[in-house]
Amino acid sequence: MKLQRKNRLRATALGALAVSSALVLTACGSDNNSGGSTGGSGEKTSAASNIKCDDAKGQLLASGSSAQKNAMDLWVKDYMAGCKGVEINYKSSSSGEGIIAFNQGTVGFAGSDSALKPEEVADSKKICKTGQGINLPMVGGPIAIGFHLEGVDSLTLDAPTLAKIFDGKIKKWNDPAIAKLNSGAKLPDKAIQAFHRSEDSGTTQNLGKYLAATAPNDWKYEPEKKWPAPGGQAASGSAGVAAQVKQVDGSIGYFELSYASSQSISTVDINTGGSTPVKASSENASKAIAAAKIKGTGKDLALDLDYTTKAEGAYPIVLVTYEVVCDTGNKAETLPTVKSFLNYTASDEGQKVLTDAGYAPIPTEINAKVRETIASLS
């Protein structure tokens, strides 16, 4: 009997220890978990990341640029962890599709790698009853030129050569123009397979702006979201183009650096005319984006990028993805969530996520204006 009583006491003690441990773990978890807590002002914030959830609630639909997909995935994960009960559903499609959805009133905001055109602004006034669509720069980064060429790990190209490749004028990897830029490289006598986006894309338009600005004699096309040149092969989204380049020997394509980094795709160094070719990196893209000027008026913060920069270490093929919102006339039911979510993406913490994911943060001076504008949305 004494032995049984002793065993019962031991079991009770172990049970109490287990409960105590569970409570300790729960308490620790509540310090770091994503559940919101209420501060002294009644403002709900995330203990882990200080995300201000404010009055955000329900589901927020958004769509557009696939260029920012990897950044958006991280933002959404962090935000939803910090703001329980809120669902952000971002559909990665293309800039063109995002703008169409925004101007049809089916999303709370859209992602676009190109600022709204005048006709798109005009269309937005039907949805933004008392205002219009505006551009908020949120994501910066390099458009990497990815390539897959067995036996070649490093490749340098300049704007005229790139233009001729994507226009189908240079057809072989051992073309003299490529060989001249890559002295000592063993370039194979292999056909170049160039991939481009199949749908309207701001990434396409930004690449077109770069080629038109830096190689006007070799790239005669207007910078548009639709791929303009004949030939080549099409794939859907940045992910689709990256997948093709990853699989096909002899291929080349364009997509955001995060796609190249995540799939270990080699990227082209760009000869800008500076002392050394420039690698595609977040840091080098930031040097180019830092020189951008705001060209938008009022609350619109569209940027003017300098694709012709020869600044040392500045990677010139860059894009900025905008979140498109109404300056006034946003839907009352989604406005608190739009403001709360964008406040996070524009925060220091949200912008730091970009560097970790292969993107470039928006320059501090410009980002300060982004935050002011988000606060004023109504």
PDB file of N, CA and C in Angstrom, residues 31 64 75 91 93 102 111 142 175 240 250 283 298 323 341 346 348-349 357:
ATOM      1  N   ASP A  31       4.331  35.997 -25.376  1.00  0.00           N
ATOM      2  CA  ASP A  31       5.220  37.142 -25.553  1.00  0.00           C
ATOM      3  C   ASP A  31       5.699  37.246 -26.987  1.00  0.00           C
ATOM      4  N   GLY A  64      -2.193  41.740 -58.411  1.00  0.00           N
ATOM      5  CA  GLY A  64      -1.330  42.492 -59.315  1.00  0.00           C
ATOM      6  C   GLY A  64       0.051  41.895 -59.441  1.00  0.00           C
ATOM      7  N   TRP A  75       5.293  39.614 -46.137  1.00  0.00           N
ATOM      8  CA  TRP A  75       4.502  40.641 -45.463  1.00  0.00           C
ATOM      9  C   TRP A  75       3.183  40.076 -44.946  1.00  0.00           C
ATOM     10  N   LYS A  91      -3.425  38.099 -54.777  1.00  0.00           N
ATOM     11  CA  LYS A  91      -3.312  37.232 -55.951  1.00  0.00           C
ATOM     12  C   LYS A  91      -2.196  37.750 -56.847  1.00  0.00           C
ATOM     13  N   SER A  93      -0.560  38.034 -60.078  1.00  0.00           N
ATOM     14  CA  SER A  93      -0.924  37.823 -61.485  1.00  0.00           C
ATOM     15  C   SER A  93       0.001  38.660 -62.368  1.00  0.00           C
ATOM     16  N   PHE A 102      -8.448  46.606 -59.791  1.00  0.00           N
ATOM     17  CA  PHE A 102      -8.637  47.795 -58.947  1.00  0.00           C
ATOM     18  C   PHE A 102      -9.703  48.706 -59.533  1.00  0.00           C
ATOM     19  N   GLY A 111      -1.127  45.888 -56.951  1.00  0.00           N
ATOM     20  CA  GLY A 111       0.310  46.039 -57.083  1.00  0.00           C
ATOM     21  C   GLY A 111       0.662  46.231 -58.544  1.00  0.00           C
ATOM     22  N   PRO A 142      16.219  44.975 -58.224  1.00  0.00           N
ATOM     23  CA  PRO A 142      16.779  44.783 -59.558  1.00  0.00           C
ATOM     24  C   PRO A 142      15.956  43.812 -60.383  1.00  0.00           C
ATOM     25  N   ASP A 175      28.336  34.515 -80.305  1.00  0.00           N
ATOM     26  CA  ASP A 175      28.329  35.709 -81.165  1.00  0.00           C
ATOM     27  C   ASP A 175      29.486  36.637 -80.763  1.00  0.00           C
ATOM     28  N   GLY A 240       7.091  31.898 -63.954  1.00  0.00           N
ATOM     29  CA  GLY A 240       7.105  31.066 -65.151  1.00  0.00           C
ATOM     30  C   GLY A 240       8.357  31.266 -65.983  1.00  0.00           C
ATOM     31  N   GLY A 250      20.879  27.060 -72.501  1.00  0.00           N
ATOM     32  CA  GLY A 250      20.943  28.028 -73.601  1.00  0.00           C
ATOM     33  C   GLY A 250      19.929  29.146 -73.471  1.00  0.00           C
ATOM     34  N   GLU A 283      21.725  45.782 -52.834  1.00  0.00           N
ATOM     35  CA  GLU A 283      22.549  46.952 -52.518  1.00  0.00           C
ATOM     36  C   GLU A 283      22.806  47.800 -53.762  1.00  0.00           C
ATOM     37  N   GLY A 298       0.372  66.032 -56.047  1.00  0.00           N
ATOM     38  CA  GLY A 298      -0.561  65.800 -54.952  1.00  0.00           C
ATOM     39  C   GLY A 298      -0.077  64.638 -54.100  1.00  0.00           C
ATOM     40  N   GLU A 323       1.922  50.213 -54.692  1.00  0.00           N
ATOM     41  CA  GLU A 323       0.601  49.767 -54.250  1.00  0.00           C
ATOM     42  C   GLU A 323      -0.360  50.882 -54.652  1.00  0.00           C
ATOM     43  N   PHE A 341      -2.398  47.424 -43.040  1.00  0.00           N
ATOM     44  CA  PHE A 341      -1.456  46.551 -43.739  1.00  0.00           C
ATOM     45  C   PHE A 341      -0.354  47.358 -44.418  1.00  0.00           C
ATOM     46  N   ALA A 346       5.246  49.606 -45.128  1.00  0.00           N
ATOM     47  CA  ALA A 346       6.085  50.804 -45.260  1.00  0.00           C
ATOM     48  C   ALA A 346       6.913  51.076 -44.012  1.00  0.00           C
ATOM     49  N   ASP A 348       9.697  50.480 -40.895  1.00  0.00           N
ATOM     50  CA  ASP A 348      11.107  50.058 -40.912  1.00  0.00           C
ATOM     51  C   ASP A 348      11.207  48.542 -40.925  1.00  0.00           C
ATOM     52  N   GLU A 349      10.374  47.908 -40.109  1.00  0.00           N
ATOM     53  CA  GLU A 349      10.394  46.454 -40.024  1.00  0.00           C
ATOM     54  C   GLU A 349       9.963  45.818 -41.348  1.00  0.00           C
ATOM     55  N   ALA A 357      14.905  39.432 -48.508  1.00  0.00           N
ATOM     56  CA  ALA A 357      14.286  38.629 -49.574  1.00  0.00           C
ATOM     57  C   ALA A 357      14.829  38.959 -50.964  1.00  0.00           C
TER      58      ALA A 357
END
